[in-house]
mmCIF file of C-alpha atoms and ligand atoms in Angstrom:
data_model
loop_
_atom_site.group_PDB
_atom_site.id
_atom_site.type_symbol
_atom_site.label_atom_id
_atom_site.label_comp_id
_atom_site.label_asym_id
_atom_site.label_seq_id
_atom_site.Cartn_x
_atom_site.Cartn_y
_atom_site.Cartn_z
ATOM 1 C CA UNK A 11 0.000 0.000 0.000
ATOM 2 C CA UNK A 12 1.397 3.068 -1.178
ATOM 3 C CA UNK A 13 0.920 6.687 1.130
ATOM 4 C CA UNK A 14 1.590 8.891 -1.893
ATOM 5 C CA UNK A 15 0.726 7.902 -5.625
ATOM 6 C CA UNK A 16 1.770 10.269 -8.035
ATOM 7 C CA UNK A 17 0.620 9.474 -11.571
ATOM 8 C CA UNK A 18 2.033 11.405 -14.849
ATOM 9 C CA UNK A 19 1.954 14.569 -12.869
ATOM 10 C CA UNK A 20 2.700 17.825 -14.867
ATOM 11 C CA UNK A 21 2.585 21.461 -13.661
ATOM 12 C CA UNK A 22 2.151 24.338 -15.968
ATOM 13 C CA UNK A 23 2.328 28.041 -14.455
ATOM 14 C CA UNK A 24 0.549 30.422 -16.767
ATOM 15 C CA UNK A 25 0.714 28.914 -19.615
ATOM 16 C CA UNK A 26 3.263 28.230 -20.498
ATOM 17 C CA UNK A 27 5.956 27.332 -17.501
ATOM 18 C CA UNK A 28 6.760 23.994 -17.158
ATOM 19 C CA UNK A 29 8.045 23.092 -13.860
ATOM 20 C CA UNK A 30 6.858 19.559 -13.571
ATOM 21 C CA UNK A 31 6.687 17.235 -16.918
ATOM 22 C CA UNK A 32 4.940 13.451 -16.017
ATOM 23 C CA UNK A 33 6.319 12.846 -13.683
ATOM 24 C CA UNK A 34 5.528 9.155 -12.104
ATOM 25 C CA UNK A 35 6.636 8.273 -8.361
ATOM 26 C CA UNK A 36 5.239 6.331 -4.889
ATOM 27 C CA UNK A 37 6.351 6.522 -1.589
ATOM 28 C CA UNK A 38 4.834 4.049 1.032
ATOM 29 C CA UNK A 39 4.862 5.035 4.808
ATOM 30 C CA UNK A 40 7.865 5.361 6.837
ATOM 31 C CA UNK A 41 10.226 6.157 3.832
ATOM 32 C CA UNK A 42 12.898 9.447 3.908
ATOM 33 C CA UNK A 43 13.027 10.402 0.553
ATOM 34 C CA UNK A 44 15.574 13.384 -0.847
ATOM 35 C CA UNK A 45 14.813 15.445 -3.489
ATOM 36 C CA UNK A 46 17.488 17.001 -5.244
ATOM 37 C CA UNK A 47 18.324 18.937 -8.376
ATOM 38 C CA UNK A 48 19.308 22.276 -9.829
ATOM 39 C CA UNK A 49 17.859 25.616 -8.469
ATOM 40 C CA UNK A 50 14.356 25.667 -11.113
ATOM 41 C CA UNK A 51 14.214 21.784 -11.309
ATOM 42 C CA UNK A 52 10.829 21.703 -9.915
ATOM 43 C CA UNK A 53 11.608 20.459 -6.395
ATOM 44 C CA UNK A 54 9.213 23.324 -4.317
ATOM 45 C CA UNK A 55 6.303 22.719 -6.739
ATOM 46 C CA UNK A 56 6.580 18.793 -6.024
ATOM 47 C CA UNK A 57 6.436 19.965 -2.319
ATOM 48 C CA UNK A 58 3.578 22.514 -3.254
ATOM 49 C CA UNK A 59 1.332 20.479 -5.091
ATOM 50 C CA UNK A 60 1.774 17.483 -2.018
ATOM 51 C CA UNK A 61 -0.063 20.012 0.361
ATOM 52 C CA UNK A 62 -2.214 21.500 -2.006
ATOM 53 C CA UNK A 63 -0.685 24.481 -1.712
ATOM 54 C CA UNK A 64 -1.026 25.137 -5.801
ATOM 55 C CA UNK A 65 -2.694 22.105 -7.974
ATOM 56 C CA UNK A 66 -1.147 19.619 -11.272
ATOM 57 C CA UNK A 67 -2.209 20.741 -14.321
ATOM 58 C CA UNK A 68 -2.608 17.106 -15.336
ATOM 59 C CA UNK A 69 -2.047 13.493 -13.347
ATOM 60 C CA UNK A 70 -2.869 12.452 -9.879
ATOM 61 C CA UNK A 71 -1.857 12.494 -6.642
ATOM 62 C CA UNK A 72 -3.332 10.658 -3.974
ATOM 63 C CA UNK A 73 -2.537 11.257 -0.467
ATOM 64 C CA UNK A 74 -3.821 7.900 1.630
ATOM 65 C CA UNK A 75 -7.245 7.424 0.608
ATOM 66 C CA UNK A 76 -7.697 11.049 -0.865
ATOM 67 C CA UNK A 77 -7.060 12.898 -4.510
ATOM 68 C CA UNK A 78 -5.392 16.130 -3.902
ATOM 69 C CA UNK A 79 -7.286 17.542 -6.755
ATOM 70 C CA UNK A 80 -10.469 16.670 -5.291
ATOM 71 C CA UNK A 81 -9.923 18.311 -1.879
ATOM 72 C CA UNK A 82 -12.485 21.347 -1.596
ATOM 73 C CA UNK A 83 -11.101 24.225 0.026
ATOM 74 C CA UNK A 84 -13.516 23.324 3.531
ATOM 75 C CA UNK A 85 -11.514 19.484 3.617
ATOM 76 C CA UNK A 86 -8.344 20.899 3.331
ATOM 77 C CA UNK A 87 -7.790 20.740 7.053
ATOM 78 C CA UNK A 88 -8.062 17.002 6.458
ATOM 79 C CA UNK A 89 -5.193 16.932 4.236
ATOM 80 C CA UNK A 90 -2.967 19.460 6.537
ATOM 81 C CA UNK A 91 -3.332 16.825 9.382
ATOM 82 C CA UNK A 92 -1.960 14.411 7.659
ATOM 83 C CA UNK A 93 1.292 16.468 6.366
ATOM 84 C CA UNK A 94 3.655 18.882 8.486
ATOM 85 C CA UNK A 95 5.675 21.025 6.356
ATOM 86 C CA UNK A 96 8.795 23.305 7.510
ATOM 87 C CA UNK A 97 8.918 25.383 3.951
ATOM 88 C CA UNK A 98 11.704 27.881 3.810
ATOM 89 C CA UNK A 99 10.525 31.090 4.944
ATOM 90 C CA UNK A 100 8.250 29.943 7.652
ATOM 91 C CA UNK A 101 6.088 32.473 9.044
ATOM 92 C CA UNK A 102 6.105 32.992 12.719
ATOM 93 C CA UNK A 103 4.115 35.681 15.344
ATOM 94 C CA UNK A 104 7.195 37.059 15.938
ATOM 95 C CA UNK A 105 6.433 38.383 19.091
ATOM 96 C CA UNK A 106 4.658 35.416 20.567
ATOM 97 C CA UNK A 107 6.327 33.081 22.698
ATOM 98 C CA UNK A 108 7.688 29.187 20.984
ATOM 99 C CA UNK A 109 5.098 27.677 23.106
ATOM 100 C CA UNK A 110 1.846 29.934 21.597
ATOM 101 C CA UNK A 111 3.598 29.782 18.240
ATOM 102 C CA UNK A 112 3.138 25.747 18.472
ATOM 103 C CA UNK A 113 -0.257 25.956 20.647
ATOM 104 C CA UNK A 114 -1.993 28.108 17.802
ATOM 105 C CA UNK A 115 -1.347 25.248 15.358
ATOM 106 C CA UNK A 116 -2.873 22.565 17.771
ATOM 107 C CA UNK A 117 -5.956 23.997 18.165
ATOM 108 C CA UNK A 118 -6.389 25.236 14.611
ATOM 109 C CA UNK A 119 -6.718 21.635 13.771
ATOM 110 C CA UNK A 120 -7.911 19.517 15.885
ATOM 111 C CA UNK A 121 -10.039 21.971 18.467
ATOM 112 C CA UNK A 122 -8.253 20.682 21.580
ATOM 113 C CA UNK A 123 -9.040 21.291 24.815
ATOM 114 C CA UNK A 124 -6.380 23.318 26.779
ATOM 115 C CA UNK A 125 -4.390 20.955 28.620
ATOM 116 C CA UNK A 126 -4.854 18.368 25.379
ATOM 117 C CA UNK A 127 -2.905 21.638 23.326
ATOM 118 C CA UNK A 128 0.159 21.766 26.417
ATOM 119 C CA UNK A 129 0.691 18.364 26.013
ATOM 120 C CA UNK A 130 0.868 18.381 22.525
ATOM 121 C CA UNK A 131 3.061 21.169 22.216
ATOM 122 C CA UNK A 132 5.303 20.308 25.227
ATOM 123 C CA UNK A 133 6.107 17.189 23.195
ATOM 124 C CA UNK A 134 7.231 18.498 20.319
ATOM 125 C CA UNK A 135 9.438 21.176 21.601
ATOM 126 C CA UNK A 136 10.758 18.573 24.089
ATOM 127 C CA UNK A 137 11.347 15.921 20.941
ATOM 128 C CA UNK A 138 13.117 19.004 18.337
ATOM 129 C CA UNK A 139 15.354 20.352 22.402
ATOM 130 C CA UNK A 140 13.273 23.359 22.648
ATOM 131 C CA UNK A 141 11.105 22.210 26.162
ATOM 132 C CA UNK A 142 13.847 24.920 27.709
ATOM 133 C CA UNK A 143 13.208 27.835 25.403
ATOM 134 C CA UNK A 144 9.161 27.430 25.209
ATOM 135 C CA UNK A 145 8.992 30.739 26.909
ATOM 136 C CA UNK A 146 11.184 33.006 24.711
ATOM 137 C CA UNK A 147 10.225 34.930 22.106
ATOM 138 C CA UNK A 148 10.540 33.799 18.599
ATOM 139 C CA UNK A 149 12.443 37.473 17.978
ATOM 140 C CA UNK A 150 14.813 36.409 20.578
ATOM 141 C CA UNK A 151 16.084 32.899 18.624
ATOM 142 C CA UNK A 152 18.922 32.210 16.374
ATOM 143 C CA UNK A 153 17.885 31.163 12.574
ATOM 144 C CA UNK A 154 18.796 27.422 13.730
ATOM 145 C CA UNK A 155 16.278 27.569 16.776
ATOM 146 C CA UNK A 156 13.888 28.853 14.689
ATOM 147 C CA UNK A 157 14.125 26.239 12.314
ATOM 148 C CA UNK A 158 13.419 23.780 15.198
ATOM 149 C CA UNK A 159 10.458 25.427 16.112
ATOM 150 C CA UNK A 160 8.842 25.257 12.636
ATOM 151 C CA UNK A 161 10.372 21.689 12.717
ATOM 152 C CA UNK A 162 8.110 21.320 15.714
ATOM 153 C CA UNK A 163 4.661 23.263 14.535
ATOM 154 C CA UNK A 164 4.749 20.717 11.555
ATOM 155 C CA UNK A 165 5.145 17.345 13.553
ATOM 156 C CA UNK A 166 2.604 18.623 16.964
ATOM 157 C CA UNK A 167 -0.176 17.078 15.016
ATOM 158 C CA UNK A 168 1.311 13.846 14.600
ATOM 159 C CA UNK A 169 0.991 13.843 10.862
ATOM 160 C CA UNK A 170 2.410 10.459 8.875
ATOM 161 C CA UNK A 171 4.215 12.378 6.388
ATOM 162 C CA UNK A 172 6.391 15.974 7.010
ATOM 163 C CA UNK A 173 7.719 17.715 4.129
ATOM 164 C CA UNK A 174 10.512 20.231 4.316
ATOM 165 C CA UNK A 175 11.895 22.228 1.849
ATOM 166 C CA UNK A 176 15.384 22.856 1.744
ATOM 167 C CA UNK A 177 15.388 23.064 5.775
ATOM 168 C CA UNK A 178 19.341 23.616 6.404
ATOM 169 C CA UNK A 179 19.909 26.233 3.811
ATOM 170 C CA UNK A 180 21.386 29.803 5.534
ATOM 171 C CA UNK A 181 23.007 27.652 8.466
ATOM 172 C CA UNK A 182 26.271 26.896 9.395
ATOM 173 C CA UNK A 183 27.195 22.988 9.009
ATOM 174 C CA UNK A 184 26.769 22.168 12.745
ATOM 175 C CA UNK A 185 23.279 23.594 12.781
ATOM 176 C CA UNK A 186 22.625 21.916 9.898
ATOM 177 C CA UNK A 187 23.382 18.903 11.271
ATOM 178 C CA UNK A 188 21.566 18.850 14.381
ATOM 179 C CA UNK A 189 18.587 19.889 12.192
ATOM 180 C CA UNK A 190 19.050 16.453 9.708
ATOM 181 C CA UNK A 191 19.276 14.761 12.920
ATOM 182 C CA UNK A 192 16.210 15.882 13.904
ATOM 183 C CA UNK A 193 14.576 14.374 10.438
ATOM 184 C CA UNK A 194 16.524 11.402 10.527
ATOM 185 C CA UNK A 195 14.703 11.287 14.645
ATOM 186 C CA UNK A 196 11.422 12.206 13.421
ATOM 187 C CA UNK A 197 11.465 9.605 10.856
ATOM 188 C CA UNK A 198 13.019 6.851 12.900
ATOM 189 C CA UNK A 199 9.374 7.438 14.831
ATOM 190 C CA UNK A 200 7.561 6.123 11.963
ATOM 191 C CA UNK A 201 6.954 9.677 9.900
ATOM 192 C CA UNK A 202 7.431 10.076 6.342
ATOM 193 C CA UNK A 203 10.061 11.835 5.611
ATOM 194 C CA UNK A 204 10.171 14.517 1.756
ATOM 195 C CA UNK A 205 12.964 16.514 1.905
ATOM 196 C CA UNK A 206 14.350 18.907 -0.990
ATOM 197 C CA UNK A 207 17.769 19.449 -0.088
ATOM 198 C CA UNK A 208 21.171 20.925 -1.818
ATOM 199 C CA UNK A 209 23.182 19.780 1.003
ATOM 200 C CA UNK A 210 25.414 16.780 -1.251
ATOM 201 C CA UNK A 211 27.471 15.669 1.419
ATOM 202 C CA UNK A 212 24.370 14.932 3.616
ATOM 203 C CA UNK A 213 22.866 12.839 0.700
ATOM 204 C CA UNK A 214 26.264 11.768 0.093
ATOM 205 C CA UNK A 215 26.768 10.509 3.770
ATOM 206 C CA UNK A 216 23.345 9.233 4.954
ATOM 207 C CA UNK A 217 22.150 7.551 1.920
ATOM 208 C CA UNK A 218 18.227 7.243 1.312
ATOM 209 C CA UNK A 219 15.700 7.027 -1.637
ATOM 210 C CA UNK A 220 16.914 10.241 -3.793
ATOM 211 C CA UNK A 221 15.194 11.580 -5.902
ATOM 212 C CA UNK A 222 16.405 13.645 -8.784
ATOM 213 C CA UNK A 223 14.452 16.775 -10.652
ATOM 214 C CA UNK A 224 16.027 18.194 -13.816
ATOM 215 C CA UNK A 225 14.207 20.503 -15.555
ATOM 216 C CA UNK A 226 10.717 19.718 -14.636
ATOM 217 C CA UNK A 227 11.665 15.597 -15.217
ATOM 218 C CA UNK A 228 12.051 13.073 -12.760
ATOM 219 C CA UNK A 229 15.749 11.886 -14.163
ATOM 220 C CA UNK A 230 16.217 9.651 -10.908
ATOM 221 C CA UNK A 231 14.685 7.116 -8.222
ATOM 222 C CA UNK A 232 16.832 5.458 -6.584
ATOM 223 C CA UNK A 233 17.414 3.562 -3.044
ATOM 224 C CA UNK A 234 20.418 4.519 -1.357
ATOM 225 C CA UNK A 235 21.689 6.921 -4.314
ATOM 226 C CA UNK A 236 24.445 9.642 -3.163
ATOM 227 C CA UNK A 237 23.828 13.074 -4.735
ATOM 228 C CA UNK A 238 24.737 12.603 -8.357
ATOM 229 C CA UNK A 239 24.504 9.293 -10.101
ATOM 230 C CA UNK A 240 28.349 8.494 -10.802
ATOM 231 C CA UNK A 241 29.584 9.835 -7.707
HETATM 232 P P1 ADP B 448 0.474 34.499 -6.052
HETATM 233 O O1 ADP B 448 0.292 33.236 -5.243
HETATM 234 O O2 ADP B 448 -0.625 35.490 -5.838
HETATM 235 O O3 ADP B 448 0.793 34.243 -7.490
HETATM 236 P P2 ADP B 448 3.245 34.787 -5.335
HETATM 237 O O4 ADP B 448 3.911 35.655 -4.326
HETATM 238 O O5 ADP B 448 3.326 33.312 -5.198
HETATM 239 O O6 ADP B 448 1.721 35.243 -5.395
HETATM 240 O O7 ADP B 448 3.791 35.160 -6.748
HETATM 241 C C1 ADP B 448 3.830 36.478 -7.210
HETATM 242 C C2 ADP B 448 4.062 36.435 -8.715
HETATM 243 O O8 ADP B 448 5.331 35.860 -9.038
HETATM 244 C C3 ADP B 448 3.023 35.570 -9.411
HETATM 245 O O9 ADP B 448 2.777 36.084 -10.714
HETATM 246 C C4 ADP B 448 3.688 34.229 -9.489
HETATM 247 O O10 ADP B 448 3.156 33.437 -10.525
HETATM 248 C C5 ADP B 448 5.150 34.618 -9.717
HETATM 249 N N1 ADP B 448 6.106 33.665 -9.137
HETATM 250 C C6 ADP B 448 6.110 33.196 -7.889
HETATM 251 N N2 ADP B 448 7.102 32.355 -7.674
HETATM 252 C C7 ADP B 448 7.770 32.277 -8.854
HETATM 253 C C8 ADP B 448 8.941 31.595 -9.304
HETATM 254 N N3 ADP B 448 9.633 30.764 -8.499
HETATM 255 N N4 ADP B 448 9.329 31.761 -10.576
HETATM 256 C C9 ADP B 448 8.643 32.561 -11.392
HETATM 257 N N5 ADP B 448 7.563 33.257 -11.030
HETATM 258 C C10 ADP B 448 7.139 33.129 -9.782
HETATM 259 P P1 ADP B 449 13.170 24.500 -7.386
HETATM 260 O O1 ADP B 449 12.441 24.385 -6.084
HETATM 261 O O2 ADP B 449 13.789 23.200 -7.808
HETATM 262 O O3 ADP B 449 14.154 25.636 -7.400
HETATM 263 P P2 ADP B 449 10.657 25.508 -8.439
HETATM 264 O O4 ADP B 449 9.638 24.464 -8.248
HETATM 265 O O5 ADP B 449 10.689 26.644 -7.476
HETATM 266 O O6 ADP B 449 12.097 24.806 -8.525
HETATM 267 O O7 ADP B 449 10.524 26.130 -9.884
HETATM 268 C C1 ADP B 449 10.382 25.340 -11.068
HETATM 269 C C2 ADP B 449 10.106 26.271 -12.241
HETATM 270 O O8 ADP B 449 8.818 26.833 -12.113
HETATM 271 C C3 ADP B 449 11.064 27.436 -12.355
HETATM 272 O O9 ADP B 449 11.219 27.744 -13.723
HETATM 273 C C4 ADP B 449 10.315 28.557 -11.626
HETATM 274 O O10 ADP B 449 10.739 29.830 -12.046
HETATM 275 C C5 ADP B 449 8.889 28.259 -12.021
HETATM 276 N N1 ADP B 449 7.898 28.712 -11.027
HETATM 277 C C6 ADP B 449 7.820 28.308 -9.742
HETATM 278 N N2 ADP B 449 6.782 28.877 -9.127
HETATM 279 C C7 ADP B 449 6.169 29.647 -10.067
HETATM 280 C C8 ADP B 449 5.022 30.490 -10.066
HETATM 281 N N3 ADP B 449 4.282 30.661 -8.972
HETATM 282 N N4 ADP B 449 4.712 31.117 -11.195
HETATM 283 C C9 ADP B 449 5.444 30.951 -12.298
HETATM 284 N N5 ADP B 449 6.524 30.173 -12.391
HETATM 285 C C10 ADP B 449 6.889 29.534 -11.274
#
């Protein structure tokens, strides 16, 4: 049983821009996949169209039971539940604490009861090592702390599958690796792992399914594959 089908998938912007051409792939449940190519390949629509965030202009994509393309705008929150993303400019209230920044997203979805949202939250600042900053401001974080955070808004709902979309670019190569760590963590639990990533020596080093966008065409599936095919 596959978690994501997606069937001869294109994705035309205005016209006449063609950032995804047919492009066939599934991913079953518990899988970290990379995706990798060239700045333009494609790799944020992939991500985009996954959450619904814009639509294929032809194909499919089924997301467990449900066709993206059939979601109305009301069952969306259905969809959301099921995916945490940590996109690259991640929008925070900036002058909210880490804790209300993660509470807000627990009771948008699932109308919690109070102590149901602390719990929540408590966990996943405690599972990303932010339980000890939950009362500072977001303003008050370094960019890696912050990336934590959003690392933590998009697993508090428990959703099988996180996407994230090029989550150590702008940090310095320790942060970035405590922040892998945290994916590699997070998908050790059971999650579904999508990451678009430039970062070849972490593809390179911890090898998983890769794969590879060039020019709108899926060039590349493979298990275990480093970051270019001949390496
Ligand atoms: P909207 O969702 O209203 O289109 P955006 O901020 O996403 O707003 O985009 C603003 C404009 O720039 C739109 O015309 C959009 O199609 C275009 N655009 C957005 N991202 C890209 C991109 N990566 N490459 C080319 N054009 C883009
Ligand atoms: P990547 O994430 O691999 O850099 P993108 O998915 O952002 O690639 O972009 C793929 C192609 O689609 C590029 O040519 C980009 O300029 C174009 N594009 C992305 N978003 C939009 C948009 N909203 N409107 C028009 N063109 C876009």
């Amino acid at each position: 049983h596959q978690l994501i089908d997606v069937r001869k998938v294109t994705k035309i912007y205005k016209g006449r821009i063609h950032a995804l051409r047919n492009i066939t792939f599934s991913i079953k449940q518990g899988e970290f996949v990379y995706v990798i190519g060239a700045s333009g390949a494609g790799k944020s629509t992939l991500l985009k169209l996954l959450y619904r965030e814009e639509i294929q202009t032809f194909g499919s994509i089924k997301i467990g039971n449900t066709f993206a393309s059939q979601i109305t705008h009301k069952q969306l929150y259905l969809l959301r539940r099921q995916l945490g993303v940590v996109m690259q400019s991640d929008l925070f209230l900036s002058n909210r604490t880490v804790f209300e920044n993660i509470a807000v997203c627990v009771e948008a979805v699932s109308g919690a009861n109070n102590s149901k949202v602390a719990i929540r939250t408590n966990e996943a600042l405690d599972v990303v090592g932010m339980l000890d900053k939950s009362s500072r401001k977001i303003n008050e974080l370094s960019i890696g702390q912050q990336k934590r955070v959003a690392i933590a808004r998009a697993i508090v709902n428990h959703p099988s599958i996180v996407l994230a979309d090029e989550p150590t670019a702008n940090l310095d190569a320790k942060a970035a690796l405590e922040i892998m760590k945290l994916f590699f963590k997070i998908n050790s639990m059971g999650t579904t792992v999508i990451m678009a990533t430039h970062d070849s020596t972490m593809v390179n080093t911890v090898r998983e399914r890769v794969l590879e966008l060039s020019k709108g065409e899926l060039v590349r599936d493979e298990q275990d594959g480093g970051y270019t095919r001949y390496p």
